[in-house]
CSV table of C-alpha atoms in Angstrom, one decimal:
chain,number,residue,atom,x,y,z
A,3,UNK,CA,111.2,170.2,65.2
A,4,UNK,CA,112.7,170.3,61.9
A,5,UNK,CA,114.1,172.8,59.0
A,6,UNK,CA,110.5,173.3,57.6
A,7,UNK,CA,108.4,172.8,60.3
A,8,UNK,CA,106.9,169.6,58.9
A,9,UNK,CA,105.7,167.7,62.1
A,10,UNK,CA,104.3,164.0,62.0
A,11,UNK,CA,102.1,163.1,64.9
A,12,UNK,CA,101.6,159.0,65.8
A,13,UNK,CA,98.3,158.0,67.6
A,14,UNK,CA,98.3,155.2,69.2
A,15,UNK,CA,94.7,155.2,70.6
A,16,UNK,CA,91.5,156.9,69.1
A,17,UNK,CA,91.3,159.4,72.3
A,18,UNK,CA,94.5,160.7,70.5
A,19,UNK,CA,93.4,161.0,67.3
A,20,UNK,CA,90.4,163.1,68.4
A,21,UNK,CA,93.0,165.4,70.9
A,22,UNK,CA,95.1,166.3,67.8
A,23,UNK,CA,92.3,166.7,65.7
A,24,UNK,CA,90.8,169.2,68.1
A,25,UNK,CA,93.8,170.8,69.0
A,26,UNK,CA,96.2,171.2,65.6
A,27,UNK,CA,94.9,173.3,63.1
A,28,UNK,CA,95.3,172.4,59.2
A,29,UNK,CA,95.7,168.0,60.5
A,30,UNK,CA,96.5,165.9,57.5
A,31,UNK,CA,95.6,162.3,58.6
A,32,UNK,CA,97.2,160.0,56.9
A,33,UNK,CA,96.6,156.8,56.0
A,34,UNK,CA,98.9,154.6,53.5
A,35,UNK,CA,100.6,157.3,51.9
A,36,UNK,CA,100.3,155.9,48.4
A,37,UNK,CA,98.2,158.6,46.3
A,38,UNK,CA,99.6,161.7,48.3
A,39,UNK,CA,103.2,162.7,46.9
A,40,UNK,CA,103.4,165.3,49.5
A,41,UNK,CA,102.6,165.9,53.7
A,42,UNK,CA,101.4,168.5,54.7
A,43,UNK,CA,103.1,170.9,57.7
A,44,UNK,CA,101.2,168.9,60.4
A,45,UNK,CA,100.1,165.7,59.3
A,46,UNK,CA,98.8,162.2,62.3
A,47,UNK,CA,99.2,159.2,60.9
A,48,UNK,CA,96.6,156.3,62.4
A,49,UNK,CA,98.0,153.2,60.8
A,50,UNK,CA,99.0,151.9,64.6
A,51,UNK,CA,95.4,152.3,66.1
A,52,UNK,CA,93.9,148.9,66.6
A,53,UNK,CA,90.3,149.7,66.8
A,54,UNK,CA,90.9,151.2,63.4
A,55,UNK,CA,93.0,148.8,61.8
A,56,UNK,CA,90.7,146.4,62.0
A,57,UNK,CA,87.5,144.9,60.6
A,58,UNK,CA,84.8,142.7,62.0
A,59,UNK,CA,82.4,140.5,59.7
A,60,UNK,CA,78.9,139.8,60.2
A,61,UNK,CA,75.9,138.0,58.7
A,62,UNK,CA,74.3,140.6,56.9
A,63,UNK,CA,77.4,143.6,56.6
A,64,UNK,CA,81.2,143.8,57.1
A,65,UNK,CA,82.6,146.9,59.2
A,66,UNK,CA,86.1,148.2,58.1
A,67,UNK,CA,88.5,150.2,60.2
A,68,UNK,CA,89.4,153.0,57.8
A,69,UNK,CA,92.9,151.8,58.5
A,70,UNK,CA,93.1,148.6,57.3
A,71,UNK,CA,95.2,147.7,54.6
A,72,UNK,CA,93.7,146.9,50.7
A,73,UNK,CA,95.5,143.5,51.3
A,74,UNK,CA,93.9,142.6,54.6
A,75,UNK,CA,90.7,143.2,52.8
A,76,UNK,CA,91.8,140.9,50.0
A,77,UNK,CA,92.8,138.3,52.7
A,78,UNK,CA,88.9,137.6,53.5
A,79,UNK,CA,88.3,136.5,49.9
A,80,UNK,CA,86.1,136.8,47.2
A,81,UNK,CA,83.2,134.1,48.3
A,82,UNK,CA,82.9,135.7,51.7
A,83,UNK,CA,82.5,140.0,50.9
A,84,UNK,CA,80.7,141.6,47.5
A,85,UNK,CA,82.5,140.5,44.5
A,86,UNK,CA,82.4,143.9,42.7
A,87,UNK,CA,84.2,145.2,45.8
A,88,UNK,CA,86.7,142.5,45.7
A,89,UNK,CA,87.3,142.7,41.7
A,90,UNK,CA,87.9,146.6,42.3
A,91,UNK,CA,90.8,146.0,45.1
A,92,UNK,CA,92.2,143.5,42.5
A,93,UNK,CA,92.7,146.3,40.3
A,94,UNK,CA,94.4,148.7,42.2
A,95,UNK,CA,97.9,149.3,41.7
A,96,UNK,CA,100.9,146.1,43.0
A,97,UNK,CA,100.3,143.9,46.0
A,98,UNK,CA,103.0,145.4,47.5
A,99,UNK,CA,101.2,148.8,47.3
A,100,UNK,CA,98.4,147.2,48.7
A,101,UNK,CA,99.8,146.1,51.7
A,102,UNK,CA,100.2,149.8,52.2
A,103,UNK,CA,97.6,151.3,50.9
A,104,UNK,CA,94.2,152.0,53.2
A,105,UNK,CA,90.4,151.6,52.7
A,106,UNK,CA,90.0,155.1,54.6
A,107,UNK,CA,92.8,156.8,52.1
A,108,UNK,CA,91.2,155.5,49.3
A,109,UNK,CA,87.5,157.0,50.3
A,110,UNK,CA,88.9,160.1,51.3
A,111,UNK,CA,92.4,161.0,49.1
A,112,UNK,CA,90.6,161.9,45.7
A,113,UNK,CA,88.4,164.3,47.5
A,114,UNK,CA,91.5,165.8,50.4
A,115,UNK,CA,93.4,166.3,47.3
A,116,UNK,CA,90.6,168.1,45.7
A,117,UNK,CA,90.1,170.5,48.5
A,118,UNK,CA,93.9,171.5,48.5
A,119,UNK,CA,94.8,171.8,45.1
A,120,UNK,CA,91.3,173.5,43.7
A,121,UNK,CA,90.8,170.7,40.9
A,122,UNK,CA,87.9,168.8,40.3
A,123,UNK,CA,87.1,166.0,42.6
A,124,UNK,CA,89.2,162.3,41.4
A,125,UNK,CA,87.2,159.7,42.9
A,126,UNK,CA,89.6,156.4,43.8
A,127,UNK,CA,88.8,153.4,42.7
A,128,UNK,CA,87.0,152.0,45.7
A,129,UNK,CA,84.7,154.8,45.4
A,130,UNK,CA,82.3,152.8,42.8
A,131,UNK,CA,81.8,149.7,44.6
A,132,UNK,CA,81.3,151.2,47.7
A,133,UNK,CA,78.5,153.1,46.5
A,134,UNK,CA,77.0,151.0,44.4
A,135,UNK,CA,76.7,148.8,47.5
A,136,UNK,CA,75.0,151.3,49.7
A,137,UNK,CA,78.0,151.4,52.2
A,138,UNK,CA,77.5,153.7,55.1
A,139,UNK,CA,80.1,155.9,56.6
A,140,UNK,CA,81.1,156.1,60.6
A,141,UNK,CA,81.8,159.7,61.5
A,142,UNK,CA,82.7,160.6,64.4
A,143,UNK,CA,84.6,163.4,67.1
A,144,UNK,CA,85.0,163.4,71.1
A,145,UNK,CA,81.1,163.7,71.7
A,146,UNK,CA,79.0,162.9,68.1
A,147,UNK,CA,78.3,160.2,66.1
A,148,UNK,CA,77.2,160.8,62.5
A,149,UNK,CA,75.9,157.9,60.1
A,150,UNK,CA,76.8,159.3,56.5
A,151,UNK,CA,75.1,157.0,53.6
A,152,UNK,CA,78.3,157.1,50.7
A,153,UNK,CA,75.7,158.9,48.4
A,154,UNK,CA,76.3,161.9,50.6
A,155,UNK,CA,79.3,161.5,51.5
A,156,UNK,CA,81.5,164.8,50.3
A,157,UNK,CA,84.3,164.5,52.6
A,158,UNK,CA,84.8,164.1,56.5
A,159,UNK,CA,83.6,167.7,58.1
A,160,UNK,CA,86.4,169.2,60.2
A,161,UNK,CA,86.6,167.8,64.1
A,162,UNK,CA,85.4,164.9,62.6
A,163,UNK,CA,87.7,161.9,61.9
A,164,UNK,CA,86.2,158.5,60.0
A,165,UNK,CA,85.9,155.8,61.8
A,166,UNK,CA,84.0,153.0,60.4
A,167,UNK,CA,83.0,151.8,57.4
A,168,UNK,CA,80.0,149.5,56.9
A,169,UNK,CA,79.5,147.4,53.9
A,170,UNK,CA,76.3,145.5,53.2
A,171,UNK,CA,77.0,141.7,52.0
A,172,UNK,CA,74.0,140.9,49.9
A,173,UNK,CA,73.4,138.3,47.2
A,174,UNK,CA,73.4,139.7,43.8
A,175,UNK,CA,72.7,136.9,40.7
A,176,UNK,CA,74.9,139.7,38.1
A,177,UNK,CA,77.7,142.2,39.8
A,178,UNK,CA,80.0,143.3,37.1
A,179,UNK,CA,83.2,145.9,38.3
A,180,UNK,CA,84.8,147.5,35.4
A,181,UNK,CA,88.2,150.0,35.6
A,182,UNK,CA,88.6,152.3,32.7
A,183,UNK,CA,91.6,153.9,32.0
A,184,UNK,CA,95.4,153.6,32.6
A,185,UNK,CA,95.5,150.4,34.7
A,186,UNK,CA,97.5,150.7,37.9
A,187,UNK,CA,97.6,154.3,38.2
A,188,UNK,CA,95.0,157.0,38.9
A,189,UNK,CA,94.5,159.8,35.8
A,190,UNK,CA,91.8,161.9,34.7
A,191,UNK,CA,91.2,159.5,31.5
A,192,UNK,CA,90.5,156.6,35.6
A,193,UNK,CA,87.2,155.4,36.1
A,194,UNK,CA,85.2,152.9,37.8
A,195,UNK,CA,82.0,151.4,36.7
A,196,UNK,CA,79.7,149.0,38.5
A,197,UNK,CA,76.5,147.6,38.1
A,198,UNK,CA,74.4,145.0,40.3
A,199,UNK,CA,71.3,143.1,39.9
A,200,UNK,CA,69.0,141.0,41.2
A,201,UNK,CA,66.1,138.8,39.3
A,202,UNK,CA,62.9,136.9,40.5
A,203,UNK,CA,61.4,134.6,37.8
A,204,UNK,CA,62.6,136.8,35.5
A,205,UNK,CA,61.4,140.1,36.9
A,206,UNK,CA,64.0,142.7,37.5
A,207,UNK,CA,63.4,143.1,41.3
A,208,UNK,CA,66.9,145.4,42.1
A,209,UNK,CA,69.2,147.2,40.0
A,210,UNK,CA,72.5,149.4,41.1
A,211,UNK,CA,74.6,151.6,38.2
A,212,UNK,CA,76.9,153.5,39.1
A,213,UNK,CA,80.0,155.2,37.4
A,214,UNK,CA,83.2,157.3,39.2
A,215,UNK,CA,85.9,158.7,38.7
A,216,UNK,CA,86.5,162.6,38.0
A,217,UNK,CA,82.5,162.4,38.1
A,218,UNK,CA,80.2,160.5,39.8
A,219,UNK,CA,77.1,159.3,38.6
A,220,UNK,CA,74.2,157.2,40.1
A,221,UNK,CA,70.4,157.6,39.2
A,222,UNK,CA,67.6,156.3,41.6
A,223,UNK,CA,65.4,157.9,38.6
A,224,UNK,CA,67.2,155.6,36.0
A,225,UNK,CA,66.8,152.7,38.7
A,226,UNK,CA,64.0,153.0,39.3
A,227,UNK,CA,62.2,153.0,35.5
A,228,UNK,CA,64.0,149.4,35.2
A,229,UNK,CA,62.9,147.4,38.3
A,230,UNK,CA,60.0,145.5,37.3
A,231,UNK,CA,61.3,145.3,33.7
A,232,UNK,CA,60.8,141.6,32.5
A,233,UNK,CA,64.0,139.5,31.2
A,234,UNK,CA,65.4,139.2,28.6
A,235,UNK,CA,65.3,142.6,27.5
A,236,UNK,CA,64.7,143.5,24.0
A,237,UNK,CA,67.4,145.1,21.8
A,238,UNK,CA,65.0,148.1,21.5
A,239,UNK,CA,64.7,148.3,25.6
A,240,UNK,CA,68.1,148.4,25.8
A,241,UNK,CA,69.0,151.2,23.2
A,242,UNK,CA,66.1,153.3,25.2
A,243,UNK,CA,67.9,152.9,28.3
A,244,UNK,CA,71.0,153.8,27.6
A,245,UNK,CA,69.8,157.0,25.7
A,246,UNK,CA,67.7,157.8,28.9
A,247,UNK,CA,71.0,157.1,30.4
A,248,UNK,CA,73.0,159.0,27.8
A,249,UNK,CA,70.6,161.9,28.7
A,250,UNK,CA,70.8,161.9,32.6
A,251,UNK,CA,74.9,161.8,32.3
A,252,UNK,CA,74.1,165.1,30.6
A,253,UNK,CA,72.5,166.5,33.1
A,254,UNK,CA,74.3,165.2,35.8
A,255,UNK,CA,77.9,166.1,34.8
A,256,UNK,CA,79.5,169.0,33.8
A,257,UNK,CA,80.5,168.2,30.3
A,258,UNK,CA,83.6,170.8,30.1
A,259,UNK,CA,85.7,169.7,32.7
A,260,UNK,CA,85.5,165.9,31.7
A,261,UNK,CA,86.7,164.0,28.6
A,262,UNK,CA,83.9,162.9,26.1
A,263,UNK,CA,85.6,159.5,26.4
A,264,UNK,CA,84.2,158.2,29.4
A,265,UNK,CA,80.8,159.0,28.7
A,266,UNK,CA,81.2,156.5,26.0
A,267,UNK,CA,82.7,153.8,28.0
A,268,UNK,CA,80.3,154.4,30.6
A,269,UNK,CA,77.5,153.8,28.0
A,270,UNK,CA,79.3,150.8,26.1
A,271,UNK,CA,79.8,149.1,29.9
A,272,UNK,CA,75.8,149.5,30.4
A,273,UNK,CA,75.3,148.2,27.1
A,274,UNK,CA,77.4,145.4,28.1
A,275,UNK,CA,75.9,145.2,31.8
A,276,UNK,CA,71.9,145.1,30.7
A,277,UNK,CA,73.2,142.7,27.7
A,278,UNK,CA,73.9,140.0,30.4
A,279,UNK,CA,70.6,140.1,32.0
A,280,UNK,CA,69.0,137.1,30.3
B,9,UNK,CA,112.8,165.5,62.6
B,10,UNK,CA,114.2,162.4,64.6
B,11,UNK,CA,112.4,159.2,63.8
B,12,UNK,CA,113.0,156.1,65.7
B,13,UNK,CA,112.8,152.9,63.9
B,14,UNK,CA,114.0,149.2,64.4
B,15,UNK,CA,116.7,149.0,60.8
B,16,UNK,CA,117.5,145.3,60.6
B,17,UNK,CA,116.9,144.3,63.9
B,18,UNK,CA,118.9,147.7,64.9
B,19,UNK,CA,117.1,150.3,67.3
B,20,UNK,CA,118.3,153.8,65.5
B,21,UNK,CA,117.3,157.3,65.1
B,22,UNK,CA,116.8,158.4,61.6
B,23,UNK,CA,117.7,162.1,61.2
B,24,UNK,CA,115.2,163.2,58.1
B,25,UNK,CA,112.6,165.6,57.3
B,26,UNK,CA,109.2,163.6,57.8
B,27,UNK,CA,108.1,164.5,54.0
B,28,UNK,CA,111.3,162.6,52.3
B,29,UNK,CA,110.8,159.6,50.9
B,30,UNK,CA,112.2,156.3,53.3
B,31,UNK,CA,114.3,154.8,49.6
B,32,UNK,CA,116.0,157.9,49.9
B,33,UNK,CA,116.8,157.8,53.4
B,34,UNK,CA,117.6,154.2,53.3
B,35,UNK,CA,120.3,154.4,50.5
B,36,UNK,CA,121.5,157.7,52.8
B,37,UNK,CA,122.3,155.3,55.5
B,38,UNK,CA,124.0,153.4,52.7
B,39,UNK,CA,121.7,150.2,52.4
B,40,UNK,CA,122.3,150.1,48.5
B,41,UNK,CA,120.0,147.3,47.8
B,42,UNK,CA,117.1,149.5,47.7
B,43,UNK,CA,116.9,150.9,44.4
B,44,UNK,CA,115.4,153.7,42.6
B,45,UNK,CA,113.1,152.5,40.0
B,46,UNK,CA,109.8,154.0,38.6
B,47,UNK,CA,109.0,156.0,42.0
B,48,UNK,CA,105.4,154.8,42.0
B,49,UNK,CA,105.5,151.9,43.8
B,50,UNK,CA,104.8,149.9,40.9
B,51,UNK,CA,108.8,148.2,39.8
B,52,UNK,CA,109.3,146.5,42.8
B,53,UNK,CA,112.9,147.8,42.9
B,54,UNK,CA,112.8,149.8,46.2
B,55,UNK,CA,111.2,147.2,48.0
B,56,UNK,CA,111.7,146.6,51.8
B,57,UNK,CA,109.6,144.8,54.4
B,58,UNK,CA,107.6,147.2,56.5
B,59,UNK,CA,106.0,145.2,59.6
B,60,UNK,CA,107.0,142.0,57.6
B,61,UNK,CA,105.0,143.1,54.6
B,62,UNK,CA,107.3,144.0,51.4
B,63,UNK,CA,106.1,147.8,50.8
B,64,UNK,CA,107.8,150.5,47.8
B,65,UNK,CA,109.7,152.5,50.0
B,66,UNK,CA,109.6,155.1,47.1
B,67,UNK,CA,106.0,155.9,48.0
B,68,UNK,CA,106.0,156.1,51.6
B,69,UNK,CA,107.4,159.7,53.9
B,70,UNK,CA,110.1,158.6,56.4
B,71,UNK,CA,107.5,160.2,58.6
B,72,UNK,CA,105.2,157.6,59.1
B,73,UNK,CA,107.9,154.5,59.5
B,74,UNK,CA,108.3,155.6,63.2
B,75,UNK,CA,108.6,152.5,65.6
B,76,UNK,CA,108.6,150.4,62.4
B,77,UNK,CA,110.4,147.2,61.7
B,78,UNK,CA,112.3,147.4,58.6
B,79,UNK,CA,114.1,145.1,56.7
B,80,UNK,CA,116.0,145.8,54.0
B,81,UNK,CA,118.1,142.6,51.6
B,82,UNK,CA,121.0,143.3,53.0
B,83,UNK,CA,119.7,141.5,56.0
B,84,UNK,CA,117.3,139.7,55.2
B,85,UNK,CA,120.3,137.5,53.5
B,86,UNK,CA,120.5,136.1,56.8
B,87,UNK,CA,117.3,134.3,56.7
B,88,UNK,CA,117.1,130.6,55.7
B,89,UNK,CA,114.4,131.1,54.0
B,90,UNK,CA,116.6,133.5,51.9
B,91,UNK,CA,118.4,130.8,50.5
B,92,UNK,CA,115.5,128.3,49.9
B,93,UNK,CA,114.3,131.5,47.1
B,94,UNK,CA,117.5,131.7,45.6
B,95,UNK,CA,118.3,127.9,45.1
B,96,UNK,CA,114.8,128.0,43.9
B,97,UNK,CA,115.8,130.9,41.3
B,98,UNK,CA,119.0,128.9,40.6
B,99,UNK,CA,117.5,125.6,40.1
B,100,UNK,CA,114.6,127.7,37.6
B,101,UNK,CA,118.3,129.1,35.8
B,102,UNK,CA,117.0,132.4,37.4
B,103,UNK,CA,120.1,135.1,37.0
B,104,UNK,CA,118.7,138.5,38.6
B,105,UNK,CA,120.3,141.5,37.3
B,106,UNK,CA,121.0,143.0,40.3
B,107,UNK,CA,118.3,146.1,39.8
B,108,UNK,CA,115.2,144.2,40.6
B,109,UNK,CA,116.8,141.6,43.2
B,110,UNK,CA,114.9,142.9,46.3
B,111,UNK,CA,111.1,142.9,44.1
B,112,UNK,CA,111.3,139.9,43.3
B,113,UNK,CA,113.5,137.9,46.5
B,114,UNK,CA,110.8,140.0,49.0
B,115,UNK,CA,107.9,138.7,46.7
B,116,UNK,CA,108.8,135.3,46.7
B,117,UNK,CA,109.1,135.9,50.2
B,118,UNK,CA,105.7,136.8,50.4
B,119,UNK,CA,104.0,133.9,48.6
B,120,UNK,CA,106.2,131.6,50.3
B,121,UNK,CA,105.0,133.3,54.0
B,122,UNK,CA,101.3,133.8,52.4
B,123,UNK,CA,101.0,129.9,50.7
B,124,UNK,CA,101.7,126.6,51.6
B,125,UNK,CA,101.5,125.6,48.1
B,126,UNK,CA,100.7,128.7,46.1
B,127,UNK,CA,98.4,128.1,42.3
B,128,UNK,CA,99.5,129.7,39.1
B,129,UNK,CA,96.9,132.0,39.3
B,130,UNK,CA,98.2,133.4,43.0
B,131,UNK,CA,101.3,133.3,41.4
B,132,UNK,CA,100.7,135.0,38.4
B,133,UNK,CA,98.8,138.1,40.5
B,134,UNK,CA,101.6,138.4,42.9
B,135,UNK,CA,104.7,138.8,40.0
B,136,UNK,CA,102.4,140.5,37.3
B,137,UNK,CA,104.3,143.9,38.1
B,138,UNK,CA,107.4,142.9,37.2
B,139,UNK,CA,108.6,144.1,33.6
B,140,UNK,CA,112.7,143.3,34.3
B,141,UNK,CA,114.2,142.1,31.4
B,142,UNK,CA,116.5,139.5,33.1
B,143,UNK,CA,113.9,137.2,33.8
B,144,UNK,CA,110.4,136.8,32.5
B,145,UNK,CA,107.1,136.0,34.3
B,146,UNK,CA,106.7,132.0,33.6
B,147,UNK,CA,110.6,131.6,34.8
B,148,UNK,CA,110.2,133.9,37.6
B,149,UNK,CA,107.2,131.9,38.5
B,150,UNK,CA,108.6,128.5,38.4
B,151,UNK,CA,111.7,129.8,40.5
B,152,UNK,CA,109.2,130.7,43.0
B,153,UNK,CA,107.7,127.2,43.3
B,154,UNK,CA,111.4,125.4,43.2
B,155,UNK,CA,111.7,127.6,46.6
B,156,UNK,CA,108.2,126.4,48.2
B,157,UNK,CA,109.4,123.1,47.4
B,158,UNK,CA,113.2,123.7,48.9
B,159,UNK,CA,111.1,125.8,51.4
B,160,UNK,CA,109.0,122.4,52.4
B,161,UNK,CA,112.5,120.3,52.3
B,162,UNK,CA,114.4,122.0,55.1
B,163,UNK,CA,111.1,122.1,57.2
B,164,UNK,CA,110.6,118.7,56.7
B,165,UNK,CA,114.7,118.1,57.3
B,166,UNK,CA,113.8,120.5,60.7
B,167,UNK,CA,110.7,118.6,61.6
B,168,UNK,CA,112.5,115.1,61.8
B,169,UNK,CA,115.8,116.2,63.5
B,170,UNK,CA,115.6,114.7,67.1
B,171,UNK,CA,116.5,117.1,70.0
């Protein structure tokens, strides 16, 4: 036991992780280490923990380990997982920090940090993609397995650790990823934008939009009104779809607490976005 | 807090609070070759491998290192494939100032490990962090391919020595 106290528990299996979970109060799990300048008192690291530092691809969906690395991810390539989600690991920080960094800290830092310093949520960079995608979350604790969808995901409930995540791999003809602010580094001024869709002769059949950082914002209702659109959209379709937009982000944020900027990069990138659908 | 970790192929016991930061308790056990740069993970100078992997050791709690393999310049000196990246740099007229040796030795280390005959482009995304002034990106680049290629020489050279 040291000076301050400061104890850092190793798991080596999942049955660990769930025994310290259960039995230290105040557990920090820890992940990469990247985003978190400090540890707390108790803190479990779960780097060494094969079942979770691993991932296993399918036909229709890859499952992550929350523990593996942002470079093991990159490994499988861009042709073989969603591109959005592969453009968005490219823009995190050094490879070096991404042989370091974890899918799991990345989900869950913004919001741990959040809960401990009493500021407004800052969602990472993965957390765009990921929910533009649909991804589902694996929660679980010694007897309880929860299936969170990311929309609804507001953090891992205590006794519970994360243990998988599943991303879907679909086909989408457009997927644009888009960072905004300071490039490398995670600010208030950081944001993530993404937008997917799909056409079938020239119908809009699926759309996805959705835009993170200290916010989050994704509208079935917007969605919704533009499936079934026919392509190419007009100039005038497009200016009433992003003041629909413009409106929603309204409603849907808190306007004090974030910078007027990125609700105008948000709007510029789905002026951009529906621009490409031709 | 005592943390046991493999330094340079050396089993020892790192006496260090679990919150401080491994650069700092690296250059405490007087390994000078990690340096202190930005302390964001983002220079390249503090960088050792971790597992094999070069990591900033300015970003990570000493904490979490425990059992680890790490491998600081110092040793990894010993290598042969140490000297195939600095004939490379030589050859590219490559003169490191001493600061940033370990970013960019360990990431040459890692293309050379990663690629058998690494693009521009892989290239260009693994060095695009580095902002040194002793050596800029295109030179640093074609020291790095002047080592694959001394790299593939002395595995050929190994491959047709008879036993």
């Amino acid at each position: 036991m040291s000076k301050n106290n400061q104890t850092v528990f190793i798991a080596k299996t999942l049955s660990d992780v769930f025994y310290h979970v259960n039995s230290v109060s105040g557990l920090q799990i820890l992940g990469g280490c990247t985003y978190e300048d400090t540890i707390e008192e108790k803190s479990l690291t779960v780097r060494n923990i094969p079942e979770l530092a691993s991932f296993e691809k399918r036909e229709r969906y890859i499952d992550f380990g929350p523990a593996v690395t942002l470079s093991e991810m990159l490994s499988i390539g861009r042709n073989k997982m969603p591109a959005i989600l592969y453009d968005a690991l490219l823009t995190i920080a050094t490879p070096s920090v991404r042989n370091l960094a974890t899918l799991g800290g990345n989900i869950c830092g913004g919001t741990y940090s959040a809960q401990n310093s009493g500021q407004g949520t800052q969602k990472l960079t993965l957390f765009v993609p990921l929910l533009a995608l649909d991804a589902r979350l694996e929660l679980r604790n010694q007897n309880e397995t929860r299936y969170v969808p990311f929309s609804k995901f507001n953090g891992v409930p205590t006794g519970f650790v994360l243990t998988k995540i599943r991303v879907p791999v679909d086909e989408w003809e457009i997927a644009i990823y888009r960072r905004v602010g300071p490039s490398n580094i995670i600010s208030p001024l950081s944001a993530g934008f993404a937008f997917l869709a799909d056409t079938q002769k020239n119908i809009l059949t699926n759309i996805r939009i959705a835009f993170a950082g200290p916010i989050v914002f994704r509208s079935q209702e917007l969605e919704n009104k533009v499936i079934g659109t026919r392509l190419p959209l007009s100039e005038r379709t497009i200016q009433m779809l992003v003041d629909e937009s413009d409106t929603l982000y309204d409603e849907t944020v808190d306007s004090k607490n974030t910078k007027p900027i990125l609700k105008a990069q948000f709007l510029n990138l789905l002026r951009y976005s529906l621009e490409q659908l031709t | 807090m005592k943390i046991p970790v493999i330094l340079n192929q050396k089993k020892i016991v790192l006496e260090a609070e679990p919150s401080e930061k491994l650069l700092v308790v690296l250059r405490r056990e007087k390994l000078y070759s990690v340096k202190c740069g930005c302390g964001k993970g983002l220079c390249g100078d503090c960088t050792v491998l971790l597992d094999g992997h070069p990591v900033p050791s300015c970003t990570i709690p000493v904490g979490m290192v425990r059992d680890c393999k790490i491998i600081t310049l110092e040793f990894f000196q010993t290598f042969p494939i140490y000297s195939d990246i600095i004939s490379g740099f030589a050859q590219a007229g490559i003169h490191l100032c001493g600061y940033c040796n370990a970013g960019k030795i360990f990431t040459a280390y890692e293309v050379l490990s990663t690629y058998y005959r690494p693009d521009r482009e892989q290239l260009y995304s693994a060095i695009n962090m580095f902002d040194c002034c002793c050596t800029d990106r295109d030179t640093l680049a074609n020291g790095i391919l002047y080592a694959v290629a001394a790299k593939h020489t002395r595995e050929g050279r190994h491959k047709n020595v008879k036993k």
